[in-house]
Coordinates of C-alpha atoms and ligand atoms in Angstrom, one line a residue:
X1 CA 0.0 0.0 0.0
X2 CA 0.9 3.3 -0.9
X3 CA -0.4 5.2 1.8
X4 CA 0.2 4.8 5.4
X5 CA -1.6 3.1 7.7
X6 CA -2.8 6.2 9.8
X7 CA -4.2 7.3 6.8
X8 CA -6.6 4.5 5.9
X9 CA -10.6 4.7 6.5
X10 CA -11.8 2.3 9.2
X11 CA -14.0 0.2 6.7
X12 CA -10.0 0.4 4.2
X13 CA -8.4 -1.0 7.5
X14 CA -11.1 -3.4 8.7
X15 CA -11.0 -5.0 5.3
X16 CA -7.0 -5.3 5.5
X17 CA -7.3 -6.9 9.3
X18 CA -9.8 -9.4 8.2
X19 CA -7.8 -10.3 5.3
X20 CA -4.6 -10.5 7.1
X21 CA -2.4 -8.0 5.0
X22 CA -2.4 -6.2 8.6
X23 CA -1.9 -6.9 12.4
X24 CA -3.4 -5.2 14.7
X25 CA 0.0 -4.5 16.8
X26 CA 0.3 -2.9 13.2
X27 CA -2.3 -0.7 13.0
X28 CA -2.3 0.7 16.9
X29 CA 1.5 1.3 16.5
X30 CA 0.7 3.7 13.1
X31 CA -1.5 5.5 15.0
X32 CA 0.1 5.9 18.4
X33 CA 2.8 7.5 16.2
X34 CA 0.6 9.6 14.0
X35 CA -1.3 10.5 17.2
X36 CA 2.2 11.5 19.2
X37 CA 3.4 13.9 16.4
X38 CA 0.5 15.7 15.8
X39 CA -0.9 16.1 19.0
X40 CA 1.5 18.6 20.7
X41 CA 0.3 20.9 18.1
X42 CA -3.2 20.1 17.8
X43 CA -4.4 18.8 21.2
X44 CA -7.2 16.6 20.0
X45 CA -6.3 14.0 22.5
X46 CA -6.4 14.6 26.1
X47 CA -4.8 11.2 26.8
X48 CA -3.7 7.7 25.3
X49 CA -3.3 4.7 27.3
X50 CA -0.6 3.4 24.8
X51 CA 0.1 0.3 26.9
X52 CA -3.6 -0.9 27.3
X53 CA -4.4 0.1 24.0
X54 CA -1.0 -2.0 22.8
X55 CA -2.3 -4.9 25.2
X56 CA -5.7 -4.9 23.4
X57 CA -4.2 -5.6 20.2
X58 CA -1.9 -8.4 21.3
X59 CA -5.0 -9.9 22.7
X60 CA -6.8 -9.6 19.3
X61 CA -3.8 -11.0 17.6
X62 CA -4.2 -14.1 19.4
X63 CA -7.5 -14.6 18.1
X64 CA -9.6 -15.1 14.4
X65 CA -10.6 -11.7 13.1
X66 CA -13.8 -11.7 14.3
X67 CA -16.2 -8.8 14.3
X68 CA -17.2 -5.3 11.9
X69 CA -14.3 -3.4 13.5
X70 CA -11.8 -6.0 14.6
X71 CA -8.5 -4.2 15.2
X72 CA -9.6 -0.5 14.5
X73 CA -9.0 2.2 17.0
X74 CA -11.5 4.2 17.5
X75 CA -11.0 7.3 19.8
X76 CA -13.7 8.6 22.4
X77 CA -14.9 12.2 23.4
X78 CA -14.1 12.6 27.1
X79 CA -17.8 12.7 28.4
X80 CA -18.3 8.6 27.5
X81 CA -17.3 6.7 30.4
X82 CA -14.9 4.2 29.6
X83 CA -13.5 2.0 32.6
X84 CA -10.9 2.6 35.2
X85 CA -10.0 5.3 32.1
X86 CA -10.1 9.0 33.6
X87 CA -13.1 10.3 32.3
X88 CA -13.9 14.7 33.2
X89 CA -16.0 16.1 30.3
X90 CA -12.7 18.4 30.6
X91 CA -13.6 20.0 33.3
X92 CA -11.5 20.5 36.6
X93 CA -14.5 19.1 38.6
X94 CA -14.4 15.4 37.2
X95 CA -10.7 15.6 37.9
X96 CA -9.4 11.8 39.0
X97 CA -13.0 10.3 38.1
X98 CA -12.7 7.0 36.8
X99 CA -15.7 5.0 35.6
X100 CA -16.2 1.7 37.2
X101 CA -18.3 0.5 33.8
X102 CA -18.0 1.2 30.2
X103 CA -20.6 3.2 28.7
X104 CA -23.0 1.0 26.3
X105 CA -21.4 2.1 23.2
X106 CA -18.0 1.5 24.1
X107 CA -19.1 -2.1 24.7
X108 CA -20.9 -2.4 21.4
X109 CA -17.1 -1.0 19.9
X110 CA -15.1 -3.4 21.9
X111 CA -18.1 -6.3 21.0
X112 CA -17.5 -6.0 17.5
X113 CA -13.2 -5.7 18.0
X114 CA -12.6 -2.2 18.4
X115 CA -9.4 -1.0 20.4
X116 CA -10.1 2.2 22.6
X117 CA -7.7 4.3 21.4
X118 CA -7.4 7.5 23.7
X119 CA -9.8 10.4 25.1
X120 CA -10.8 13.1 23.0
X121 CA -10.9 16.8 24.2
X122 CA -14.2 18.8 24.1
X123 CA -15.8 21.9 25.3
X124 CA -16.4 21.5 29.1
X125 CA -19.5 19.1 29.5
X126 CA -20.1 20.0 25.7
X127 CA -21.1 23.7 26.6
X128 CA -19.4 25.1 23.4
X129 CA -19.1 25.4 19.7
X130 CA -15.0 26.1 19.8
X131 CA -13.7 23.7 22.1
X132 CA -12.1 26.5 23.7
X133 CA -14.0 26.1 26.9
X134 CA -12.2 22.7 27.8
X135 CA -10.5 23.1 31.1
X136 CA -7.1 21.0 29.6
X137 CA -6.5 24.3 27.3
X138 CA -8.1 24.2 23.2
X139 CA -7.9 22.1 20.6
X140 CA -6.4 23.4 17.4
X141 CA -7.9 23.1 13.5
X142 CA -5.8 20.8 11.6
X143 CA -6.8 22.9 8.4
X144 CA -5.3 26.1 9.9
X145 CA -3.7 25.9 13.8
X146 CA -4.7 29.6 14.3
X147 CA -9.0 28.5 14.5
X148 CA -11.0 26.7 16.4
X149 CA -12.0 23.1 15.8
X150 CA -15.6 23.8 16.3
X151 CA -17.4 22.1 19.3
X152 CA -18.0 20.3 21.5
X153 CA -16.5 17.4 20.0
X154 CA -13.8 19.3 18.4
X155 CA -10.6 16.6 19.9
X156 CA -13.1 14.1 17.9
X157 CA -13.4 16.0 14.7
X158 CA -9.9 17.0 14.6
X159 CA -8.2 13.9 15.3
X160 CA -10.2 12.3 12.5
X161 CA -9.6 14.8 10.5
X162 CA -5.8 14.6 11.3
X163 CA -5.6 11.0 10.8
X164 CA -4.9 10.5 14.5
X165 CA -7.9 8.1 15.0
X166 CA -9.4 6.0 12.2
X167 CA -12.9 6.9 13.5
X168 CA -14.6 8.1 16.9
X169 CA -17.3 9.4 18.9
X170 CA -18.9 12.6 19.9
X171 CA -22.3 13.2 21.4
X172 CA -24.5 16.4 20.4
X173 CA -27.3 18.1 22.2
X174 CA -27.1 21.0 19.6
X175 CA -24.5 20.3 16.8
X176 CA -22.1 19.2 18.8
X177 CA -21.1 16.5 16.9
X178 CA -22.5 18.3 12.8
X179 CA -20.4 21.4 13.4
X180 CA -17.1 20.4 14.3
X181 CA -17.3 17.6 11.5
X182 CA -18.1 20.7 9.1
X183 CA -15.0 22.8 10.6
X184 CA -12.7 20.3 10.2
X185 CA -13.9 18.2 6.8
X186 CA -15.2 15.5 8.2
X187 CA -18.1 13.1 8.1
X188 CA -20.1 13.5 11.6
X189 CA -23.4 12.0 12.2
X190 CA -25.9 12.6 14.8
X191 CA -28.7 9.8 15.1
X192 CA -32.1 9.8 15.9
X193 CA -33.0 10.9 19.7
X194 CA -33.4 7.3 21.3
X195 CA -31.3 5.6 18.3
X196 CA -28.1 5.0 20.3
X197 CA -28.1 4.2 24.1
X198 CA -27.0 7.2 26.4
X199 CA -26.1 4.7 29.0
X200 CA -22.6 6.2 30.4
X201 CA -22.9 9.5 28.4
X202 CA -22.1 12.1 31.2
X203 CA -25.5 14.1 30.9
X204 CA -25.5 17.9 29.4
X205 CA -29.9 17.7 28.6
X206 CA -31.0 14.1 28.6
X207 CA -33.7 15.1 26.4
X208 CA -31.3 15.8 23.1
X209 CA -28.1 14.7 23.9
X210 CA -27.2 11.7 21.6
X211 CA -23.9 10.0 21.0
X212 CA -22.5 8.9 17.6
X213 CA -19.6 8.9 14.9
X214 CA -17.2 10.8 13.2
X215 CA -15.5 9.7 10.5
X216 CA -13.5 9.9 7.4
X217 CA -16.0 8.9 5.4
X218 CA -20.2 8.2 5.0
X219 CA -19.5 4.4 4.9
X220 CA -17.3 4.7 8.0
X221 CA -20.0 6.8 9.5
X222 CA -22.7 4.2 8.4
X223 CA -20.5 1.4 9.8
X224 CA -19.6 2.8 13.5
X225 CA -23.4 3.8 13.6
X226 CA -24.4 0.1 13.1
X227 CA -22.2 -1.1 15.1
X228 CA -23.4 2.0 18.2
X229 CA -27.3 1.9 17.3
X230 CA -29.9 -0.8 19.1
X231 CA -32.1 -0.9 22.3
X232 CA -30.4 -0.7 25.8
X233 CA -33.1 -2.1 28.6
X234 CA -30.2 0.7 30.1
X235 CA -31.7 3.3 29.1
X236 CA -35.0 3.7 29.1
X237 CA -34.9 6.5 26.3
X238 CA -33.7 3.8 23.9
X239 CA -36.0 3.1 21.2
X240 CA -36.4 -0.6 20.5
X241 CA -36.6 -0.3 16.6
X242 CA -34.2 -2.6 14.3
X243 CA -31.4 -1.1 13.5
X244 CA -31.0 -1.9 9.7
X245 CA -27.6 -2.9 8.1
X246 CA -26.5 0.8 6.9
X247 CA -23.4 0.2 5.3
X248 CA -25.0 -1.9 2.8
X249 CA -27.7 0.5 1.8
X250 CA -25.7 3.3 1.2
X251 CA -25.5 2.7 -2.8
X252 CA -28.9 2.7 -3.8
X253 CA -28.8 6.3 -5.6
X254 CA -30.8 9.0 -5.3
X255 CA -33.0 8.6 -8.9
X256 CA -36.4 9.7 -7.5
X257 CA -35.5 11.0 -4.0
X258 CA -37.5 14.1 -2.6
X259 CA -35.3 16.8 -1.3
X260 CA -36.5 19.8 0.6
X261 CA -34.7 23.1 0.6
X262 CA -35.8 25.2 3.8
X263 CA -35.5 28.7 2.8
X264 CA -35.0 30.0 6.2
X265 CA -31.8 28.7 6.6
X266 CA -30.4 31.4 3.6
X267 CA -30.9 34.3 5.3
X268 CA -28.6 36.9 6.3
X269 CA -25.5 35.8 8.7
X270 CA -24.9 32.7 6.4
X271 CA -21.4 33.4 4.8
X272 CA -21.7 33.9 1.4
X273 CA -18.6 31.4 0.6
X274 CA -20.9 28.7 2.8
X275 CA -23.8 29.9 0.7
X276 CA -22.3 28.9 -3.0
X277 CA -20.8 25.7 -1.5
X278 CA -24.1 24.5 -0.6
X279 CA -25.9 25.7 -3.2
X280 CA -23.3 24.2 -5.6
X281 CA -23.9 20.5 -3.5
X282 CA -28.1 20.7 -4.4
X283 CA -26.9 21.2 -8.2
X284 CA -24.7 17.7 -7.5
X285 CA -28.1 16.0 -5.5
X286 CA -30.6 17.5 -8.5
X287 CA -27.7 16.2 -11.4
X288 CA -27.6 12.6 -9.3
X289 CA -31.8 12.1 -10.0
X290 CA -33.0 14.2 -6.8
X291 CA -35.8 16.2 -7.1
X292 CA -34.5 19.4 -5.2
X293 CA -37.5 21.5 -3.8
X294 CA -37.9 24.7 -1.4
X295 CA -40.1 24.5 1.2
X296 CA -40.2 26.1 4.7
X297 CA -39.1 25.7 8.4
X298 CA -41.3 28.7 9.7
X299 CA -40.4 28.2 13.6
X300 CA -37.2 27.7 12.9
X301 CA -36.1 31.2 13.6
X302 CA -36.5 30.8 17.7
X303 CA -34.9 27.5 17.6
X304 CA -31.8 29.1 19.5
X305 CA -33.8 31.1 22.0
X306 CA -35.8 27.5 22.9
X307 CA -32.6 25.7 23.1
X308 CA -30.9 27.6 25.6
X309 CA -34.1 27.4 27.5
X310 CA -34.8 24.1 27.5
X311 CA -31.0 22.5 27.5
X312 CA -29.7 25.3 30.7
X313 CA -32.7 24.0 32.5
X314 CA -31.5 20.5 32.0
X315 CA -27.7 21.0 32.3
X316 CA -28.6 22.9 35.7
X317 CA -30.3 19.8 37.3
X318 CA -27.9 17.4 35.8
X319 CA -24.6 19.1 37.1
X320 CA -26.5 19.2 40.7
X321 CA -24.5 16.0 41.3
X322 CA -21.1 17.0 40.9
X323 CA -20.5 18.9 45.0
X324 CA -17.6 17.0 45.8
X325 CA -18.6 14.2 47.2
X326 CA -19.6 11.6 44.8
X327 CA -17.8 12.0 41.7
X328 CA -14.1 13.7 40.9
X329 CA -12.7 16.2 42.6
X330 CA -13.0 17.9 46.1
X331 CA -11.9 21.4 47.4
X332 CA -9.4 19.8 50.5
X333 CA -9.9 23.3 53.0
X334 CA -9.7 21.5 56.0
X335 CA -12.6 23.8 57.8
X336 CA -15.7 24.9 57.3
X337 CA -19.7 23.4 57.0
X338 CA -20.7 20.6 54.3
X339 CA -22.5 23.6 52.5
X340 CA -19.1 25.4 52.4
X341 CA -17.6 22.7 50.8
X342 CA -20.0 22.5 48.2
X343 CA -19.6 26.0 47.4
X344 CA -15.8 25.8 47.3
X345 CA -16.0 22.9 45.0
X346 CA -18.1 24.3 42.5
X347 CA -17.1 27.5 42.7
X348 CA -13.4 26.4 41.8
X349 CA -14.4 22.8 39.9
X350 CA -17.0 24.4 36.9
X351 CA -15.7 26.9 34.6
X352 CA -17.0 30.5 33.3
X353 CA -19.4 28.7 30.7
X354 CA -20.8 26.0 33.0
X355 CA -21.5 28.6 35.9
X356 CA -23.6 30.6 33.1
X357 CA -25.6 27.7 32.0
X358 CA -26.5 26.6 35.7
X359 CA -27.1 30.5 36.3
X360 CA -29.9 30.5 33.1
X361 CA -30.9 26.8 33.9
X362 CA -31.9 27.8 37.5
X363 CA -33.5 31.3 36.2
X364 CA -35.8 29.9 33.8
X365 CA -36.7 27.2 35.9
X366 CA -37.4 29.0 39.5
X367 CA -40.7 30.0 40.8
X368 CA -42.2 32.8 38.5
X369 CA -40.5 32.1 35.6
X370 CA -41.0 28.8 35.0
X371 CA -44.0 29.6 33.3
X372 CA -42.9 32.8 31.5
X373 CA -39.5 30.7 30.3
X374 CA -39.3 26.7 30.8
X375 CA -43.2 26.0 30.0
X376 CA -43.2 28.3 26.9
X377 CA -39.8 27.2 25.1
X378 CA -41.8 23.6 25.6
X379 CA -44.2 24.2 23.6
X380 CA -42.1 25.8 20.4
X381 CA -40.3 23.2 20.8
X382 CA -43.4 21.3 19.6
X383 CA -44.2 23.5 17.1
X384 CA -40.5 23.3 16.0
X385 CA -40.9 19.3 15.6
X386 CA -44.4 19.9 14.1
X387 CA -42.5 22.1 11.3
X388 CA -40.4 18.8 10.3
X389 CA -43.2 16.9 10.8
X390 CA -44.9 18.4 8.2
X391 CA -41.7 19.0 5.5
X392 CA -40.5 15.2 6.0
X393 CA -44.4 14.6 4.5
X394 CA -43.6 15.5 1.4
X395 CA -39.7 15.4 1.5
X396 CA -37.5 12.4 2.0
X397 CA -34.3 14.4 2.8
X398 CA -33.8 18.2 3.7
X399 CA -30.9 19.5 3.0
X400 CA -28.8 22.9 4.7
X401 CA -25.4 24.5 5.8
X402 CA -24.3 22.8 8.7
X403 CA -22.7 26.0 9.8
X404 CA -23.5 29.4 9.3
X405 CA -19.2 30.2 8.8
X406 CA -16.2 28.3 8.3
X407 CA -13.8 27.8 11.4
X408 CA -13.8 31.1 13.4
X409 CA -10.1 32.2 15.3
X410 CA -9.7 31.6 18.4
X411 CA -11.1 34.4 21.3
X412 CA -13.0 35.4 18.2
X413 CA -16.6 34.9 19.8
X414 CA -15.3 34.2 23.6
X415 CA -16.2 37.8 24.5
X416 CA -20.0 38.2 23.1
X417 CA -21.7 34.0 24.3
X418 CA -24.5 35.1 21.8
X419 CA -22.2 35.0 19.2
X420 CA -21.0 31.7 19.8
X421 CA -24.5 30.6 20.4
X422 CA -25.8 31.5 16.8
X423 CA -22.8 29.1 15.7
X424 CA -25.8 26.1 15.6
X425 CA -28.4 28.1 14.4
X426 CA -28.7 24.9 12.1
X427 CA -28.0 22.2 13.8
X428 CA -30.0 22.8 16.5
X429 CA -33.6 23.1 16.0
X430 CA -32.6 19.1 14.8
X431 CA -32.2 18.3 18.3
X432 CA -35.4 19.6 19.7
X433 CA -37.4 17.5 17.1
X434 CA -35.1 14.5 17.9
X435 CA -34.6 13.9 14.3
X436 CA -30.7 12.4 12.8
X437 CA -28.8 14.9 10.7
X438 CA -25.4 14.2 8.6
X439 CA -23.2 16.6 8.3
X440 CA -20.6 16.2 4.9
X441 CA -17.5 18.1 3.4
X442 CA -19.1 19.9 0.2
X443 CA -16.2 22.4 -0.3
X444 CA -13.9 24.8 0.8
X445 CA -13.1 28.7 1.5
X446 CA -10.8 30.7 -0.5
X447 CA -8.5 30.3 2.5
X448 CA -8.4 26.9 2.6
X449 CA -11.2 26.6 5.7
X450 CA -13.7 23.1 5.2
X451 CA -17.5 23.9 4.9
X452 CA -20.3 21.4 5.7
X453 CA -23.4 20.3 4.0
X454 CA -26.1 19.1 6.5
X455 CA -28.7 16.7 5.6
X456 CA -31.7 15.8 7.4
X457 CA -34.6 12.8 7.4
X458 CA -37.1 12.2 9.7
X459 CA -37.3 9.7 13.0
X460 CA -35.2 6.6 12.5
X461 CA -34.3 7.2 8.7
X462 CA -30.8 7.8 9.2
X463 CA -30.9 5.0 6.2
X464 CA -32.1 8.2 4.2
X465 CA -29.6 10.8 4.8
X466 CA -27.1 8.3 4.8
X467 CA -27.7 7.4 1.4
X468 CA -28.4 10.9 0.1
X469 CA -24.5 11.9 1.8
X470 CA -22.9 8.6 0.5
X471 CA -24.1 9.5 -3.5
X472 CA -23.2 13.4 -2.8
X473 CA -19.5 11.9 -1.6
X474 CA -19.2 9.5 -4.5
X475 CA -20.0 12.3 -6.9
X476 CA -17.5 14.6 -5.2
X477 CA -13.8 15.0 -4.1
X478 CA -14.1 17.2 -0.8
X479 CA -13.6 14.1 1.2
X480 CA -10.4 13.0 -0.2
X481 CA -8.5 16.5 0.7
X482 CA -6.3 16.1 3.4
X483 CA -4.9 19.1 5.5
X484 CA -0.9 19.6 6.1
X485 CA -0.6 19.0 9.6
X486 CA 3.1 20.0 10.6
X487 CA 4.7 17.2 12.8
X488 CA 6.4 17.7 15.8
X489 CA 8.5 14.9 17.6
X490 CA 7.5 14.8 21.1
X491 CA 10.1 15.2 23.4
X492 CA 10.0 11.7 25.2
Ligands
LIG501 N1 -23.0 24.5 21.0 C1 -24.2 24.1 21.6 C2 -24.1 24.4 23.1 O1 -23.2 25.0 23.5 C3 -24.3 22.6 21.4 C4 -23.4 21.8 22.2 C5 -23.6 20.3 22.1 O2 -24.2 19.9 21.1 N2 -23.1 19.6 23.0 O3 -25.0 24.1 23.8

């Protein structure tokens, strides 16, 4: 093979485990040493447990290839628990935590022969859209070291997109897994609310947060999400509906497929260069046999105000359990009440971004506003889903910008949360109607910055958008672009 190992999809080096052209000792060595010379520049990883993850495959290379990943590492964002491996949604107040169980998805990866490669930096419990809120210092763009990532799963996107994991997985609760896949020209997908099991997710708001994959490709995407998706009796939010054997579907074309085009999403803030991109991709979808249609989103405009709402109020309950005494770390004054010790620990354990959520998340749900706040955003949030609802009667696919810009520089939005908050203006109104979304490379800036095209079906048809993605990638050559990431030897 002409190309290194590091620099192989998942499905490219699944095939060449099975076969036997590669060992797994093989594989996990290529990208220990891809991951150690690009990550003192681009701090995707927070840590790599070389020996366990060099003990893994040893272990595997004692057995029959057995399994749809056997022998690929795949990388996981740090709010997934993974056992006895220090897990802190990259925050100061999980310090030390280690899980006593895996998280459902990890054991689906590990089932199937995965190696867990390393944890992936984020945002601080996924409160971002830069990464730059992680408490372990940012995460740099691999197309251009000067920008953010996006977030919250930027270690995740980047790493992929570096070639310093062959796949892995982010959660999203408003594009957290969509926009950083878009900033750094990768494939991310977020399933169906109830599609993947949330059992050992670190909750941000149970009611959209939903793991899955980001890749280097829609069939790597397709496989890690079959391998991920399926009923948990673990959690009761898991849907028991057959998960159906992606990867093979994704080449059935998209002759007669009904896309919609929601005009609200090409309004003013969207970047022009993001606007011909996309625009350019629904000329691909209409040439490949789609039928390529506007139609309208009309609540989509307070989708942002609900959100922050409705996923405060949760993160503020949620984060109630992390005081010190159960989980992570403790403030050690010697002195002083059990109240005092809470309000040391949080005080000094949560950063400036998590203190304003639990701030809002209390506000809106205290006596007197509940009401005027929680109760309301509630009920947009049904007329939000109602607006999909009706546009996924008489569309298959919809299709959008994932982002409304390319990569942003760091500090760029830090100053003005707003800002940063209108970062998801399109990924986000997909988690209060709990439908899957896709997001895929569909072009580039004049500078060089990946943009995103964001494709949408409704409840449990990521079958649809995954098919819709996979033609658009097979017609296209975004994917293949790889960026220049200058290596560094670590000093050892
Ligand atoms: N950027 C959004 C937020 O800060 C979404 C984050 C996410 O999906 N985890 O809430």
């Amino acid at each position: 093979m002409s190309r290194p190992l590091w620099a192989l999809t998942a499905h490219e080096l699944a095939d060449a485990l099975r076969q036997g052209q590669v060992r797994p000792r093989e594989a996990v060595e290529a990208v220990l040493e891809r991951w150690q010379s690009t990550n003192t520049l681009l701090h995707a990883y927070l840590g790599v447990n070389a020996e366990a993850v060099r003990a893994r495959a040893e272990r595997l290379a004692s057995q029959a290839p057995q399994g749809k990943l056997f022998g690929v590492p795949v990388a996981i964002k740090d709010n997934i628990c993974v056992r006895a491996e220090e897990t802190t949604c990259a925050s100061r107040i999980l310090r030390g935590f280690r899980p006593p169980y895996h998280a459902t998805v990890v054991e689906r990866l590990e089932a199937e022969g995965a190696i867990i490669l390393g944890r992936l930096n984020m945002d601080e419990f996924a409160f971002g859209s830069s990464t730059e809120s992680s408490a372990h210092g940012v995460t740099r763009n691999p197309w251009d070291a000067t920008r953010i990532p996006g977030g919250s799963s930027g270690g995740s996107a980047a790493a992929v997109a570096a070639d310093s994991a062959f796949a892995a997985l982010g959660s999203d609760t408003g594009g957290s897994i969509r926009q950083p896949a878009a900033m750094c020209g990768v494939v991310g997908l977020k399933p169906t609310y109830g599609r993947v099991s949330r059992y050992g997710l670190i909750a941000f708001a149970s009611s959209l947060d939903q793991i899955g994959p980001l890749a280097k490709d829609v069939t790597d995407a397709a496989l890690l999400l079959e391998v991920i998706a399926g009923y948990d009796p673990r959690d009761s939010t898991s849907a028991e509906v057959p998960v159906p054997p992606y990867r093979e579907r994704l080449t059935q074309g998209l002759q007669g497929l009904r896309i919609g085009i929601p005009r609200e999403c090409f309004v003013d803030g969207l970047d022009p260069e993001v606007r011909r991109a996309v625009e350019e991709a629904i000329k691909v979808l209409r040439q490949l046999g789609a039928a390529c249609e506007p139609t309208s989103l009309p609540h989509a405009e307070y989708a942002v105000a609900t959100y922050y709402i409705l996923a405060t109020a949760e993160a503020s309950s949620n984060l109630a359990r992390f005081d010190g005494v159960q989980y992570g770390w403790r403030n050690a004054a010697p002195r002083g009440s059990l109240l005092e010790m809470y309000q040391r620990t949080r005080a000094e354990g949560f950063g400036a971004e998590a203190k304003r959520r639990i701030m809002l998340g209390t506000y809106v749900l205290s006596h007197g506003y509940y009401d005027a706040y929680y109760a309301r955003a509630l009920k947009v949030r049904t007329l939000i889903k109602q607006d999909f609802d009706r546009a996924f009667e008489r569309f298959d696919c919809l299709v959008t910008p994932t982002a409304p810009t390319p990569a942003f520089r760091f500090g760029e939005k830090l100053e003005d949360p707003l800002s940063m908050y209108l970062s998801d203006i399109y990924t986000i109104s997909v988690n209060l109607a709990g439908i899957p979304g896709i997001s895929v490379p569909c072009g580039f800036s004049k500078t060089g910055l990946p943009i995103g095209l964001q494709v949408l079906a409704a409840p449990f048809q990521e079958e649809r958008l995954l098919r819709a993605a996979y033609a658009y990638e097979q017609a296209t050559a975004w994917h293949t672009r790889q960026p220049e990431v200058a290596e560094t030897t670590p000093s050892r």
